[in-house]
Amino acid sequence: MTSPRCRHDWTLTEVRALFDLPFMDLVFQAQTVHRSAFDPNEVQLSSLMSIKTGGCPEDCAYCPQSAHYETGLEKERLAELDRVLAEARAAKERGASRFCMGAAWKRPNGRDFPLVLDMVRGVKDLGMESCVTLGALDKEQVAALKDAGLDYYNHNLDTSREHYEKIITTRSFQDRLDTLSLVRESGINVCCGGILGLGEAEEDRAKLLMELANLPKHPESVPINLLVKAEGTPLENVADVDPFDFVRAIAVARILMPTSHVRLSAGRGGMDDALQALCFLAGANSIFFGEKLLTTPNAGAEHDMDLLARLGMTTQQVEEHAAAAE
Ligand code: SAM
Ligand code: DTB
Ligand code: SF4
C-alpha cells in the first residue's frame, strides 16, 4: 500500500464534480483510493453509550435529546461509573475496539466533568480506545481529557456553514470549529462528520465534506450519519435521502480524506444489507456496533456480525490501530 496524498485545498467546483460523476465511476474511484490506504475487507467497530441523556439546552432540529422539543424521551442524570464500565466491558466482549460516551450537554459542567474523566480512565484500563462527545470545551477541559488518556473527541460539523443556522440557533458553526481546533492542538484524535437528511441540498453536502477535508489535518474519524427521524423534532417529517446519494457522500468523503476512517454511522437500522455493502464498497470502514446508538435503536449486533461474515469482512483490533499518518 502506498500512502495517498492528503490535500487540504479542495475547491467547491472539484468536490461538486465528484458528486456529479456517474455513480459507477465515483464508487470505483473511491474504492481505488480506499485500497491505497486500507485493507478493504476490514472494518472498525465503535460502541456508543449515552452517559447523560436528554434535557439538552441546544436546539438541534434533528435531536431527540433537545429540551426544546417534546420527544417523549426521559431525561436522565449522569450514569454511574460502574454501569458505564459494565457496558464498555460487554461491548469489548462483543468485539468493539472503541467505546464512545455521549452527553446531552452544551458544555460539560464542573460537577460532572471529573466523573467523565474517571470513565475515560476506566475504559482505557479495559484496553479499549476511548471517545467522548460532550459539547463545547475550553482549553483546561481539553488538557484534562488528554491527561486522562482520551483517544478521540467527537464533535460534528453536521452540515454546511450556510445550512447550519437553519438547523441550530443556540450555537454557531464557528463555535464548533473553535472546539475542534483546541482538540486538534492537544493531540487528541478528532472525530468529526455530519448528518445527511436535514433538508440540505447536494451543494451543502459538498460544502460540509470540503470543510472537513480542508481542516489543517483531516479528522482521523469521519462519521457520516443518516438522520434518524425522531418524533417531536422539527425534522420528523423531512424528505428521505435517496440511498444512492448517501453512498455518493460516503464515496466523496473517502476520496477527499483517504487515510481517515469513514464511519457509516446513525441510520443503518433503516438500511438493507445491500445498501450497507455498497457503503463499504464506497469506502466506509467503520460502524457503530451494538443494539443502541445514543437513544435510538441501532442495527442489531448479531445481524451485523452475520453481515460482515457474509461479506468476508474482518474487524479491526485495538492493537492494530495506529492514528492515520498524514
Ligand atoms: N451534545 C453533544 C454535541 O452535540 O456535540 C454530543 C452528543 S450529540 C447527540 C452527537 C451527534 O449525534 C450530533 O453532533 C449529531 O451529529 C448526531 N445526532 C444527533 N441526533 C441525531 C439523529 N437524530 N440522527 C442522526 N444523527 C444524530
Ligand atoms: C455521531 O456522529 N453519531 C453518534 C455519535 N456521533 C455520538 C450519535 C448518533 C445519535 C443518533 C440519535 C440517537 O440515538 O439519539
Ligand atoms: Fe444537545 Fe448534542 Fe442533541 Fe444538539 S445534538 S440537542 S447539543 S445532545
GROMACS .gro file of N, CA and C and ligand atoms in nm, residues 48 50 52 56 58 60-65 101-107 132-136 153-158 164 168 171 176 193-196 198 223-230 233 265-267 288 293-296, ligand 1:
model
  192
   48LEU      N    1  -2.152   0.273   2.128
   48LEU     CA    2  -2.196   0.400   2.186
   48LEU      C    3  -2.270   0.380   2.316
   50SER      N    4  -2.501   0.648   2.587
   50SER     CA    5  -2.540   0.781   2.633
   50SER      C    6  -2.517   0.785   2.784
   52LYS      N    7  -2.532   1.069   2.963
   52LYS     CA    8  -2.619   1.174   3.020
   52LYS      C    9  -2.723   1.205   2.913
   56CYS      N   10  -3.124   1.864   2.690
   56CYS     CA   11  -3.013   1.947   2.640
   56CYS      C   12  -3.060   2.088   2.605
   58GLU      N   13  -2.943   2.292   2.392
   58GLU     CA   14  -2.926   2.329   2.250
   58GLU      C   15  -3.053   2.292   2.171
   60CYS      N   16  -3.079   2.174   1.839
   60CYS     CA   17  -3.051   2.099   1.716
   60CYS      C   18  -3.181   2.033   1.666
   61ALA      N   19  -3.222   2.072   1.546
   61ALA     CA   20  -3.356   2.035   1.497
   61ALA      C   21  -3.370   1.885   1.471
   62TYR      N   22  -3.259   1.813   1.473
   62TYR     CA   23  -3.264   1.668   1.445
   62TYR      C   24  -3.268   1.585   1.572
   63CYS      N   25  -3.246   1.649   1.688
   63CYS     CA   26  -3.207   1.570   1.805
   63CYS      C   27  -3.320   1.542   1.905
   64PRO      N   28  -3.342   1.414   1.934
   64PRO     CA   29  -3.446   1.377   2.031
   64PRO      C   30  -3.412   1.421   2.173
   65GLN      N   31  -3.286   1.464   2.197
   65GLN     CA   32  -3.243   1.498   2.333
   65GLN      C   33  -3.255   1.646   2.365
  101MET      N   34  -1.868   0.763   2.452
  101MET     CA   35  -1.967   0.806   2.552
  101MET      C   36  -2.018   0.945   2.517
  102GLY      N   37  -2.149   0.958   2.507
  102GLY     CA   38  -2.211   1.084   2.464
  102GLY      C   39  -2.292   1.148   2.575
  103ALA      N   40  -2.282   1.280   2.588
  103ALA     CA   41  -2.360   1.353   2.689
  103ALA      C   42  -2.439   1.464   2.622
  104ALA      N   43  -2.565   1.479   2.663
  104ALA     CA   44  -2.652   1.582   2.605
  104ALA      C   45  -2.627   1.715   2.675
  105TRP      N   46  -2.512   1.769   2.650
  105TRP     CA   47  -2.470   1.896   2.710
  105TRP      C   48  -2.435   1.998   2.603
  106LYS      N   49  -2.448   2.126   2.642
  106LYS     CA   50  -2.392   2.232   2.557
  106LYS      C   51  -2.241   2.233   2.581
  107ARG      N   52  -2.205   2.218   2.710
  107ARG     CA   53  -2.065   2.203   2.753
  107ARG      C   54  -2.065   2.129   2.886
  132VAL      N   55  -1.520   1.048   2.368
  132VAL     CA   56  -1.634   1.115   2.432
  132VAL      C   57  -1.685   1.226   2.342
  133THR      N   58  -1.812   1.261   2.361
  133THR     CA   59  -1.870   1.376   2.291
  133THR      C   60  -1.954   1.450   2.394
  134LEU      N   61  -1.905   1.569   2.433
  134LEU     CA   62  -1.960   1.639   2.550
  134LEU      C   63  -2.002   1.782   2.517
  135GLY      N   64  -2.001   1.819   2.389
  135GLY     CA   65  -2.030   1.957   2.351
  135GLY      C   66  -1.904   2.042   2.348
  136ALA      N   67  -1.920   2.174   2.366
  136ALA     CA   68  -1.805   2.266   2.358
  136ALA      C   69  -1.711   2.245   2.476
  153TYR      N   70  -1.209   1.270   2.039
  153TYR     CA   71  -1.319   1.357   2.078
  153TYR      C   72  -1.411   1.373   1.957
  154ASN      N   73  -1.539   1.342   1.975
  154ASN     CA   74  -1.637   1.356   1.866
  154ASN      C   75  -1.707   1.491   1.878
  155HIS      N   76  -1.703   1.565   1.769
  155HIS     CA   77  -1.767   1.697   1.766
  155HIS      C   78  -1.800   1.722   1.618
  156ASN      N   79  -1.925   1.707   1.581
  156ASN     CA   80  -1.960   1.711   1.439
  156ASN      C   81  -1.990   1.852   1.389
  157LEU      N   82  -1.958   1.873   1.260
  157LEU     CA   83  -1.998   1.999   1.195
  157LEU      C   84  -2.140   1.986   1.140
  158ASP      N   85  -2.184   1.864   1.124
  158ASP     CA   86  -2.322   1.830   1.086
  158ASP      C   87  -2.364   1.864   0.945
  164TYR      N   88  -2.634   2.538   0.840
  164TYR     CA   89  -2.623   2.519   0.985
  164TYR      C   90  -2.724   2.602   1.063
  168ILE      N   91  -2.965   2.476   1.375
  168ILE     CA   92  -2.928   2.504   1.514
  168ILE      C   93  -2.913   2.655   1.531
  171ARG      N   94  -2.600   2.782   1.887
  171ARG     CA   95  -2.454   2.792   1.876
  171ARG      C   96  -2.422   2.812   1.728
  176ARG      N   97  -1.820   2.550   1.680
  176ARG     CA   98  -1.777   2.410   1.660
  176ARG      C   99  -1.631   2.405   1.616
  193GLY      N  100  -1.783   1.469   1.173
  193GLY     CA  101  -1.853   1.441   1.050
  193GLY      C  102  -1.984   1.517   1.045
  194GLY      N  103  -2.086   1.452   0.990
  194GLY     CA  104  -2.212   1.523   0.974
  194GLY      C  105  -2.330   1.430   0.956
  195ILE      N  106  -2.442   1.493   0.921
  195ILE     CA  107  -2.568   1.418   0.903
  195ILE      C  108  -2.624   1.450   0.765
  196LEU      N  109  -2.671   1.349   0.696
  196LEU     CA  110  -2.746   1.370   0.572
  196LEU      C  111  -2.894   1.354   0.602
  198LEU      N  112  -3.103   1.644   0.646
  198LEU     CA  113  -3.151   1.759   0.723
  198LEU      C  114  -3.221   1.859   0.631
  223PRO      N  115  -1.760   1.044   1.095
  223PRO     CA  116  -1.891   0.979   1.096
  223PRO      C  117  -1.987   1.045   0.997
  224ILE      N  118  -2.044   0.963   0.910
  224ILE     CA  119  -2.149   1.012   0.819
  224ILE      C  120  -2.280   0.950   0.868
  225ASN      N  121  -2.363   1.034   0.928
  225ASN     CA  122  -2.491   0.987   0.983
  225ASN      C  123  -2.602   1.010   0.881
  226LEU      N  124  -2.699   0.918   0.879
  226LEU     CA  125  -2.824   0.943   0.807
  226LEU      C  126  -2.925   0.977   0.915
  227LEU      N  127  -2.997   1.087   0.897
  227LEU     CA  128  -3.089   1.131   1.002
  227LEU      C  129  -3.179   1.017   1.050
  228VAL      N  130  -3.182   0.999   1.183
  228VAL     CA  131  -3.280   0.910   1.243
  228VAL      C  132  -3.395   1.004   1.282
  229LYS      N  133  -3.507   0.992   1.210
  229LYS     CA  134  -3.616   1.087   1.233
  229LYS      C  135  -3.682   1.060   1.368
  230ALA      N  136  -3.678   1.160   1.455
  230ALA     CA  137  -3.733   1.141   1.590
  230ALA      C  138  -3.862   1.221   1.604
  233THR      N  139  -3.941   1.621   1.692
  233THR     CA  140  -3.838   1.717   1.647
  233THR      C  141  -3.888   1.787   1.520
  265SER      N  142  -2.258   0.568   1.002
  265SER     CA  143  -2.294   0.592   1.142
  265SER      C  144  -2.442   0.571   1.169
  266ALA      N  145  -2.511   0.670   1.228
  266ALA     CA  146  -2.654   0.653   1.257
  266ALA      C  147  -2.731   0.627   1.128
  267GLY      N  148  -2.843   0.557   1.140
  267GLY     CA  149  -2.929   0.536   1.024
  267GLY      C  150  -2.916   0.399   0.961
  288PHE      N  151  -2.099   0.204   1.392
  288PHE     CA  152  -2.142   0.196   1.532
  288PHE      C  153  -2.204   0.058   1.549
  293LEU      N  154  -2.787   0.324   1.957
  293LEU     CA  155  -2.698   0.436   1.928
  293LEU      C  156  -2.686   0.513   2.060
  294LEU      N  157  -2.737   0.636   2.067
  294LEU     CA  158  -2.741   0.702   2.199
  294LEU      C  159  -2.877   0.676   2.263
  295THR      N  160  -2.982   0.716   2.191
  295THR     CA  161  -3.117   0.699   2.248
  295THR      C  162  -3.208   0.620   2.156
  296THR      N  163  -3.163   0.592   2.035
  296THR     CA  164  -3.247   0.522   1.936
  296THR      C  165  -3.185   0.387   1.901
  327SAM     N1  166  -2.426   1.715   2.273
  327SAM     C1  167  -2.304   1.688   2.207
  327SAM     C2  168  -2.294   1.751   2.071
  327SAM     O1  169  -2.396   1.774   2.007
  327SAM     O2  170  -2.182   1.776   2.028
  327SAM     C3  171  -2.278   1.539   2.193
  327SAM     C4  172  -2.391   1.443   2.167
  327SAM     S1  173  -2.475   1.462   2.008
  327SAM     C5  174  -2.613   1.357   2.026
  327SAM     C6  175  -2.365   1.384   1.893
  327SAM     C7  176  -2.403   1.385   1.748
  327SAM     O3  177  -2.508   1.295   1.723
  327SAM     C8  178  -2.452   1.514   1.687
  327SAM     O4  179  -2.349   1.601   1.654
  327SAM     C9  180  -2.525   1.466   1.562
  327SAM     O5  181  -2.437   1.468   1.452
  327SAM    C10  182  -2.563   1.322   1.597
  327SAM     N2  183  -2.709   1.306   1.602
  327SAM    C11  184  -2.791   1.351   1.700
  327SAM     N3  185  -2.920   1.320   1.673
  327SAM    C12  186  -2.919   1.252   1.556
  327SAM    C13  187  -3.022   1.193   1.476
  327SAM     N4  188  -3.149   1.201   1.510
  327SAM     N5  189  -2.985   1.131   1.361
  327SAM    C14  190  -2.855   1.124   1.326
  327SAM     N6  191  -2.754   1.179   1.397
  327SAM    C15  192  -2.785   1.242   1.511
   0.00000   0.00000   0.00000
